[in-house]
């Protein structure tokens, strides 16, 4: 291929003529020289150019038809017309960057969880999620109306937890009320999720009315809105959630959850009768989510009472499916699919299912060292949370306090909330940043 | 590539249906080209002189929306950019975000060599392969040309990874470049002040160059200036601010650049993007906090359009999640991640060794396989085709059932090797154990819910008492 060598190049080469090995210089085809100047060229440059050309001449096998013209240009008579400064590309080509805003037809439903005394509840505040008209944090399209919210998990019985998490909850595991309080007071939870897992017939088979008492305890212990979760047992959950919904009458809790493999009608009815929001849960299946939501519409559940949970898979263990499933749903909703236009809840605690989050060492001998599990675990939870937040998550159920705090902090920043920790730095200064020993 | 129908490609193919590409017809091949599942080089006749015009036309037509840029040489050359879509479900992302880790020229030489080696050799097993890191960024902290050159030389001796030379000082860059110009390094970076010198360097040494400006008009201007001077292997850095509103603005710049490049086909700025999560280290003093925040920024820009990024922490707690996320996001969503069904041997199984059952979801399969293998349990592993679903989902969805298990046993003649006729089902598939026993006539045991607990299960449950 013919190559063009500009005068700027030659000047550069000449500038350091003594250190360039000319056997590395290959000039093929045309040499273009465009010189227009009324300045002067230093004699040293002329000498360098001439000596270079003589060497080039020896090196080149091909005829350099341009050589003579180059030398011609360098005739003394024409020298005053040359200027070194102008031999380089002188100025930037002006350009303006422009990009259009994304316009969507759809809008995500706005859902409020919790009820204060003025609305017949006893919460100190309410939490509102959803309402988006753009992808998450795309404030240049439309300002996101509400930042994502963090609900920290507690359980109605002591449960096995990864070592890195356990230390935070050891003292409250026997007492769901204290546990919930700790989540709010020490870990800054926006909401608390009480999981009534002991009701599972395979675990303690705790009766529904006893589970309802646990819910009352939690409601008394904290003033934030709460999520009430069953055990996930499709046969038992309807009865448990029914009793819990009744006990929490008027508090506008999020009832978790209705899904297609159970009597979702009973759960939806309980939520409606007692003034709650329902979580519509499906397993990584966009069509199943549409189907279940439509069933809920048919049962008369108002749109502002629905949050969806399309399922969270852990980093490294299916997060790509969860990410794309949520992103697809959110885009479909923004494009106008009203079946999917609901705030999204994500069970980020699932991240601890990844063995990298908790296992001491790698079971694979050829792996590089895994380092302390205590450092890995929270990051698995953080990355799972933030990733699904960027996909479209509005509510994160989390467990490790540091992970919850970090996801809260970054999503607040991306949301555009005012933060006071914005230390001023130059964005290019990292190049010279000196790590401390 | 913006192509509505394979016909738009087909009209430039030879149309002889010769079959050399492995497809029966040129149209079938065209539709694979459209999905980027085949490349033009598969069509040998196209490169005959008589098709030269068509070949050129096709190369233009099939060029990805975002320019593809190669950095480095040899087996570990990295290719970045080349993307065609804004969301992975629309097709797939192609060239994974290249994770680059830093060294700096004021490091003690011994320390430097150790760090370079660690980055070069790092690996983590994941879904049947070892994940590795992509490149090393060499920062000139000294701002001294000779110090930088010595450091670059040292790094180049120690690694075959692609290199990124980082200095805004053209004199420093030049000395570094001279040392490794044959390694096709990326030079970082040209900006509004040094662009002219950097342009000369990029031209002379024929290396890719990064352009830096947080002002997108300026960045656009730099890109146009370089490309019209013939430098087209560009990587754009719109600036990564680590916290606060600055982070939100950085996020918006990345999205807007990629939207312009792919959504609006603005070729002027359709280049790979580089993010620098290591700016976190400038605002956070505690090393653990900084490494966490760096991972947070990395996460953000892995998802939103960085084609490469530079980071500082090489602690395992940083590398494992960062690299795993890249692997996840750059997995082709069009393909179920699955392995072939059948019988595998782990170690040296005998007729009395256990037969574990798992599904053909690659992640499940490799987890189970590696758990058994690394604990040196000689055994058979029967892989059932569940359409690439994991155990729990496949049991719930009915893809893992007694009949499928029986068919797998029969079609792979598993009884010929496994004389004890006993299957160990995953704990998560316990509820189909009865029907499996009925359908197969084999003894069915229920194993642990997590294959990591197979060694413990072996101690208490194998060999079973009723098997001689």
mmCIF file with all atom_site columns, N, CA and C in Angstrom, chain B residues 51-92:
data_model
loop_
_atom_site.group_PDB
_atom_site.id
_atom_site.type_symbol
_atom_site.label_atom_id
_atom_site.label_alt_id
_atom_site.label_comp_id
_atom_site.label_asym_id
_atom_site.label_entity_id
_atom_site.label_seq_id
_atom_site.pdbx_PDB_ins_code
_atom_site.Cartn_x
_atom_site.Cartn_y
_atom_site.Cartn_z
_atom_site.occupancy
_atom_site.B_iso_or_equiv
_atom_site.pdbx_formal_charge
_atom_site.auth_seq_id
_atom_site.auth_comp_id
_atom_site.auth_asym_id
_atom_site.auth_atom_id
_atom_site.pdbx_PDB_model_num
ATOM 1   N N  . UNK B 1 51 ? -13.720 -10.900 -7.960 1.00 0.00 ? 51 UNK B N  1
ATOM 2   C CA . UNK B 1 51 ? -14.716 -10.453 -6.989 1.00 0.00 ? 51 UNK B CA 1
ATOM 3   C C  . UNK B 1 51 ? -14.213 -9.295  -6.128 1.00 0.00 ? 51 UNK B C  1
ATOM 4   N N  . UNK B 1 52 ? -13.076 -8.709  -6.514 1.00 0.00 ? 52 UNK B N  1
ATOM 5   C CA . UNK B 1 52 ? -12.445 -7.712  -5.645 1.00 0.00 ? 52 UNK B CA 1
ATOM 6   C C  . UNK B 1 52 ? -13.388 -6.585  -5.235 1.00 0.00 ? 52 UNK B C  1
ATOM 7   N N  . UNK B 1 53 ? -14.164 -6.087  -6.177 1.00 0.00 ? 53 UNK B N  1
ATOM 8   C CA . UNK B 1 53 ? -15.083 -4.998  -5.848 1.00 0.00 ? 53 UNK B CA 1
ATOM 9   C C  . UNK B 1 53 ? -16.112 -5.425  -4.810 1.00 0.00 ? 53 UNK B C  1
ATOM 10  N N  . UNK B 1 54 ? -16.637 -6.634  -5.040 1.00 0.00 ? 54 UNK B N  1
ATOM 11  C CA . UNK B 1 54 ? -17.636 -7.148  -4.104 1.00 0.00 ? 54 UNK B CA 1
ATOM 12  C C  . UNK B 1 54 ? -17.025 -7.351  -2.720 1.00 0.00 ? 54 UNK B C  1
ATOM 13  N N  . UNK B 1 55 ? -15.806 -7.868  -2.706 1.00 0.00 ? 55 UNK B N  1
ATOM 14  C CA . UNK B 1 55 ? -15.142 -8.113  -1.428 1.00 0.00 ? 55 UNK B CA 1
ATOM 15  C C  . UNK B 1 55 ? -14.974 -6.810  -0.661 1.00 0.00 ? 55 UNK B C  1
ATOM 16  N N  . UNK B 1 56 ? -14.558 -5.757  -1.361 1.00 0.00 ? 56 UNK B N  1
ATOM 17  C CA . UNK B 1 56 ? -14.404 -4.471  -0.687 1.00 0.00 ? 56 UNK B CA 1
ATOM 18  C C  . UNK B 1 56 ? -15.727 -3.942  -0.159 1.00 0.00 ? 56 UNK B C  1
ATOM 19  N N  . UNK B 1 57 ? -16.724 -4.083  -0.985 1.00 0.00 ? 57 UNK B N  1
ATOM 20  C CA . UNK B 1 57 ? -18.054 -3.616  -0.591 1.00 0.00 ? 57 UNK B CA 1
ATOM 21  C C  . UNK B 1 57 ? -18.514 -4.369  0.671  1.00 0.00 ? 57 UNK B C  1
ATOM 22  N N  . UNK B 1 58 ? -18.281 -5.673  0.672  1.00 0.00 ? 58 UNK B N  1
ATOM 23  C CA . UNK B 1 58 ? -18.705 -6.473  1.823  1.00 0.00 ? 58 UNK B CA 1
ATOM 24  C C  . UNK B 1 58 ? -17.939 -6.103  3.090  1.00 0.00 ? 58 UNK B C  1
ATOM 25  N N  . UNK B 1 59 ? -16.647 -5.832  2.933  1.00 0.00 ? 59 UNK B N  1
ATOM 26  C CA . UNK B 1 59 ? -15.869 -5.455  4.111  1.00 0.00 ? 59 UNK B CA 1
ATOM 27  C C  . UNK B 1 59 ? -16.436 -4.185  4.741  1.00 0.00 ? 59 UNK B C  1
ATOM 28  N N  . UNK B 1 60 ? -16.811 -3.236  3.895  1.00 0.00 ? 60 UNK B N  1
ATOM 29  C CA . UNK B 1 60 ? -17.434 -2.014  4.417  1.00 0.00 ? 60 UNK B CA 1
ATOM 30  C C  . UNK B 1 60 ? -18.764 -2.313  5.084  1.00 0.00 ? 60 UNK B C  1
ATOM 31  N N  . UNK B 1 61 ? -19.547 -3.118  4.370  1.00 0.00 ? 61 UNK B N  1
ATOM 32  C CA . UNK B 1 61 ? -20.888 -3.437  4.839  1.00 0.00 ? 61 UNK B CA 1
ATOM 33  C C  . UNK B 1 61 ? -20.869 -4.156  6.188  1.00 0.00 ? 61 UNK B C  1
ATOM 34  N N  . UNK B 1 62 ? -19.887 -5.033  6.357  1.00 0.00 ? 62 UNK B N  1
ATOM 35  C CA . UNK B 1 62 ? -19.858 -5.882  7.542  1.00 0.00 ? 62 UNK B CA 1
ATOM 36  C C  . UNK B 1 62 ? -19.018 -5.297  8.673  1.00 0.00 ? 62 UNK B C  1
ATOM 37  N N  . UNK B 1 63 ? -18.382 -4.151  8.430  1.00 0.00 ? 63 UNK B N  1
ATOM 38  C CA . UNK B 1 63 ? -17.554 -3.564  9.490  1.00 0.00 ? 63 UNK B CA 1
ATOM 39  C C  . UNK B 1 63 ? -18.427 -3.264  10.700 1.00 0.00 ? 63 UNK B C  1
ATOM 40  N N  . UNK B 1 64 ? -17.949 -3.603  11.896 1.00 0.00 ? 64 UNK B N  1
ATOM 41  C CA . UNK B 1 64 ? -18.762 -3.320  13.077 1.00 0.00 ? 64 UNK B CA 1
ATOM 42  C C  . UNK B 1 64 ? -18.972 -1.820  13.259 1.00 0.00 ? 64 UNK B C  1
ATOM 43  N N  . UNK B 1 65 ? -20.024 -1.468  13.985 1.00 0.00 ? 65 UNK B N  1
ATOM 44  C CA . UNK B 1 65 ? -20.339 -0.060  14.221 1.00 0.00 ? 65 UNK B CA 1
ATOM 45  C C  . UNK B 1 65 ? -19.216 0.647   14.960 1.00 0.00 ? 65 UNK B C  1
ATOM 46  N N  . UNK B 1 66 ? -18.680 -0.024  15.966 1.00 0.00 ? 66 UNK B N  1
ATOM 47  C CA . UNK B 1 66 ? -17.562 0.557   16.715 1.00 0.00 ? 66 UNK B CA 1
ATOM 48  C C  . UNK B 1 66 ? -16.280 -0.054  16.167 1.00 0.00 ? 66 UNK B C  1
ATOM 49  N N  . UNK B 1 67 ? -15.318 0.784   15.841 1.00 0.00 ? 67 UNK B N  1
ATOM 50  C CA . UNK B 1 67 ? -14.083 0.292   15.256 1.00 0.00 ? 67 UNK B CA 1
ATOM 51  C C  . UNK B 1 67 ? -13.405 -0.724  16.172 1.00 0.00 ? 67 UNK B C  1
ATOM 52  N N  . UNK B 1 68 ? -12.843 -1.743  15.543 1.00 0.00 ? 68 UNK B N  1
ATOM 53  C CA . UNK B 1 68 ? -12.113 -2.754  16.288 1.00 0.00 ? 68 UNK B CA 1
ATOM 54  C C  . UNK B 1 68 ? -10.640 -2.345  16.322 1.00 0.00 ? 68 UNK B C  1
ATOM 55  N N  . UNK B 1 69 ? -10.039 -2.348  17.495 1.00 0.00 ? 69 UNK B N  1
ATOM 56  C CA . UNK B 1 69 ? -8.639  -1.938  17.637 1.00 0.00 ? 69 UNK B CA 1
ATOM 57  C C  . UNK B 1 69 ? -7.857  -3.057  18.319 1.00 0.00 ? 69 UNK B C  1
ATOM 58  N N  . UNK B 1 70 ? -6.701  -3.366  17.741 1.00 0.00 ? 70 UNK B N  1
ATOM 59  C CA . UNK B 1 70 ? -5.860  -4.404  18.326 1.00 0.00 ? 70 UNK B CA 1
ATOM 60  C C  . UNK B 1 70 ? -4.687  -3.761  19.064 1.00 0.00 ? 70 UNK B C  1
ATOM 61  N N  . UNK B 1 71 ? -4.402  -4.279  20.252 1.00 0.00 ? 71 UNK B N  1
ATOM 62  C CA . UNK B 1 71 ? -3.285  -3.778  21.040 1.00 0.00 ? 71 UNK B CA 1
ATOM 63  C C  . UNK B 1 71 ? -2.438  -4.975  21.427 1.00 0.00 ? 71 UNK B C  1
ATOM 64  N N  . UNK B 1 72 ? -1.105  -4.819  21.292 1.00 0.00 ? 72 UNK B N  1
ATOM 65  C CA . UNK B 1 72 ? -0.216  -5.930  21.618 1.00 0.00 ? 72 UNK B CA 1
ATOM 66  C C  . UNK B 1 72 ? 0.068   -6.779  20.394 1.00 0.00 ? 72 UNK B C  1
ATOM 67  N N  . UNK B 1 73 ? 0.892   -7.808  20.609 1.00 0.00 ? 73 UNK B N  1
ATOM 68  C CA . UNK B 1 73 ? 1.238   -8.729  19.525 1.00 0.00 ? 73 UNK B CA 1
ATOM 69  C C  . UNK B 1 73 ? 1.195   -10.164 20.053 1.00 0.00 ? 73 UNK B C  1
ATOM 70  N N  . UNK B 1 74 ? 1.143   -11.108 19.136 1.00 0.00 ? 74 UNK B N  1
ATOM 71  C CA . UNK B 1 74 ? 1.237   -12.514 19.524 1.00 0.00 ? 74 UNK B CA 1
ATOM 72  C C  . UNK B 1 74 ? -0.050  -13.063 20.110 1.00 0.00 ? 74 UNK B C  1
ATOM 73  N N  . UNK B 1 75 ? 0.110   -14.164 20.843 1.00 0.00 ? 75 UNK B N  1
ATOM 74  C CA . UNK B 1 75 ? -1.051  -14.911 21.314 1.00 0.00 ? 75 UNK B CA 1
ATOM 75  C C  . UNK B 1 75 ? -1.946  -14.097 22.234 1.00 0.00 ? 75 UNK B C  1
ATOM 76  N N  . UNK B 1 76 ? -1.377  -13.165 22.985 1.00 0.00 ? 76 UNK B N  1
ATOM 77  C CA . UNK B 1 76 ? -2.195  -12.425 23.948 1.00 0.00 ? 76 UNK B CA 1
ATOM 78  C C  . UNK B 1 76 ? -2.606  -11.037 23.433 1.00 0.00 ? 76 UNK B C  1
ATOM 79  N N  . UNK B 1 77 ? -2.497  -10.842 22.121 1.00 0.00 ? 77 UNK B N  1
ATOM 80  C CA . UNK B 1 77 ? -3.011  -9.597  21.535 1.00 0.00 ? 77 UNK B CA 1
ATOM 81  C C  . UNK B 1 77 ? -4.436  -9.377  22.009 1.00 0.00 ? 77 UNK B C  1
ATOM 82  N N  . UNK B 1 78 ? -4.759  -8.150  22.355 1.00 0.00 ? 78 UNK B N  1
ATOM 83  C CA . UNK B 1 78 ? -6.156  -7.925  22.723 1.00 0.00 ? 78 UNK B CA 1
ATOM 84  C C  . UNK B 1 78 ? -6.870  -7.118  21.659 1.00 0.00 ? 78 UNK B C  1
ATOM 85  N N  . UNK B 1 79 ? -8.121  -7.507  21.428 1.00 0.00 ? 79 UNK B N  1
ATOM 86  C CA . UNK B 1 79 ? -8.947  -6.807  20.457 1.00 0.00 ? 79 UNK B CA 1
ATOM 87  C C  . UNK B 1 79 ? -10.071 -6.155  21.233 1.00 0.00 ? 79 UNK B C  1
ATOM 88  N N  . UNK B 1 80 ? -10.219 -4.856  21.041 1.00 0.00 ? 80 UNK B N  1
ATOM 89  C CA . UNK B 1 80 ? -11.288 -4.166  21.764 1.00 0.00 ? 80 UNK B CA 1
ATOM 90  C C  . UNK B 1 80 ? -12.183 -3.427  20.767 1.00 0.00 ? 80 UNK B C  1
ATOM 91  N N  . UNK B 1 81 ? -13.364 -3.072  21.238 1.00 0.00 ? 81 UNK B N  1
ATOM 92  C CA . UNK B 1 81 ? -14.335 -2.412  20.358 1.00 0.00 ? 81 UNK B CA 1
ATOM 93  C C  . UNK B 1 81 ? -15.042 -3.450  19.504 1.00 0.00 ? 81 UNK B C  1
ATOM 94  N N  . UNK B 1 82 ? -15.407 -3.071  18.292 1.00 0.00 ? 82 UNK B N  1
ATOM 95  C CA . UNK B 1 82 ? -16.053 -4.029  17.388 1.00 0.00 ? 82 UNK B CA 1
ATOM 96  C C  . UNK B 1 82 ? -17.485 -4.345  17.772 1.00 0.00 ? 82 UNK B C  1
ATOM 97  N N  . UNK B 1 83 ? -18.090 -3.497  18.609 1.00 0.00 ? 83 UNK B N  1
ATOM 98  C CA . UNK B 1 83 ? -19.456 -3.801  19.050 1.00 0.00 ? 83 UNK B CA 1
ATOM 99  C C  . UNK B 1 83 ? -20.485 -3.278  18.045 1.00 0.00 ? 83 UNK B C  1
ATOM 100 N N  . UNK B 1 84 ? -21.615 -3.975  18.027 1.00 0.00 ? 84 UNK B N  1
ATOM 101 C CA . UNK B 1 84 ? -22.691 -3.605  17.101 1.00 0.00 ? 84 UNK B CA 1
ATOM 102 C C  . UNK B 1 84 ? -23.988 -3.231  17.798 1.00 0.00 ? 84 UNK B C  1
ATOM 103 N N  . UNK B 1 85 ? -24.083 -3.531  19.091 1.00 0.00 ? 85 UNK B N  1
ATOM 104 C CA . UNK B 1 85 ? -25.368 -3.284  19.764 1.00 0.00 ? 85 UNK B CA 1
ATOM 105 C C  . UNK B 1 85 ? -25.158 -2.562  21.096 1.00 0.00 ? 85 UNK B C  1
ATOM 106 N N  . UNK B 1 86 ? -26.230 -1.937  21.566 1.00 0.00 ? 86 UNK B N  1
ATOM 107 C CA . UNK B 1 86 ? -26.187 -1.239  22.848 1.00 0.00 ? 86 UNK B CA 1
ATOM 108 C C  . UNK B 1 86 ? -26.550 -2.154  24.010 1.00 0.00 ? 86 UNK B C  1
ATOM 109 N N  . UNK B 1 87 ? -27.334 -3.207  23.723 1.00 0.00 ? 87 UNK B N  1
ATOM 110 C CA . UNK B 1 87 ? -27.780 -4.123  24.772 1.00 0.00 ? 87 UNK B CA 1
ATOM 111 C C  . UNK B 1 87 ? -27.481 -5.542  24.321 1.00 0.00 ? 87 UNK B C  1
ATOM 112 N N  . UNK B 1 88 ? -26.946 -6.333  25.244 1.00 0.00 ? 88 UNK B N  1
ATOM 113 C CA . UNK B 1 88 ? -26.451 -7.648  24.825 1.00 0.00 ? 88 UNK B CA 1
ATOM 114 C C  . UNK B 1 88 ? -27.540 -8.554  24.254 1.00 0.00 ? 88 UNK B C  1
ATOM 115 N N  . UNK B 1 89 ? -28.797 -8.387  24.702 1.00 0.00 ? 89 UNK B N  1
ATOM 116 C CA . UNK B 1 89 ? -29.845 -9.261  24.176 1.00 0.00 ? 89 UNK B CA 1
ATOM 117 C C  . UNK B 1 89 ? -30.189 -8.961  22.717 1.00 0.00 ? 89 UNK B C  1
ATOM 118 N N  . UNK B 1 90 ? -29.759 -7.805  22.215 1.00 0.00 ? 90 UNK B N  1
ATOM 119 C CA . UNK B 1 90 ? -30.054 -7.494  20.817 1.00 0.00 ? 90 UNK B CA 1
ATOM 120 C C  . UNK B 1 90 ? -29.228 -8.344  19.847 1.00 0.00 ? 90 UNK B C  1
ATOM 121 N N  . UNK B 1 91 ? -28.103 -8.862  20.304 1.00 0.00 ? 91 UNK B N  1
ATOM 122 C CA . UNK B 1 91 ? -27.276 -9.761  19.504 1.00 0.00 ? 91 UNK B CA 1
ATOM 123 C C  . UNK B 1 91 ? -26.324 -10.434 20.487 1.00 0.00 ? 91 UNK B C  1
ATOM 124 N N  . UNK B 1 92 ? -25.207 -9.793  20.725 1.00 0.00 ? 92 UNK B N  1
ATOM 125 C CA . UNK B 1 92 ? -24.286 -10.177 21.787 1.00 0.00 ? 92 UNK B CA 1
ATOM 126 C C  . UNK B 1 92 ? -23.228 -9.096  21.800 1.00 0.00 ? 92 UNK B C  1
#
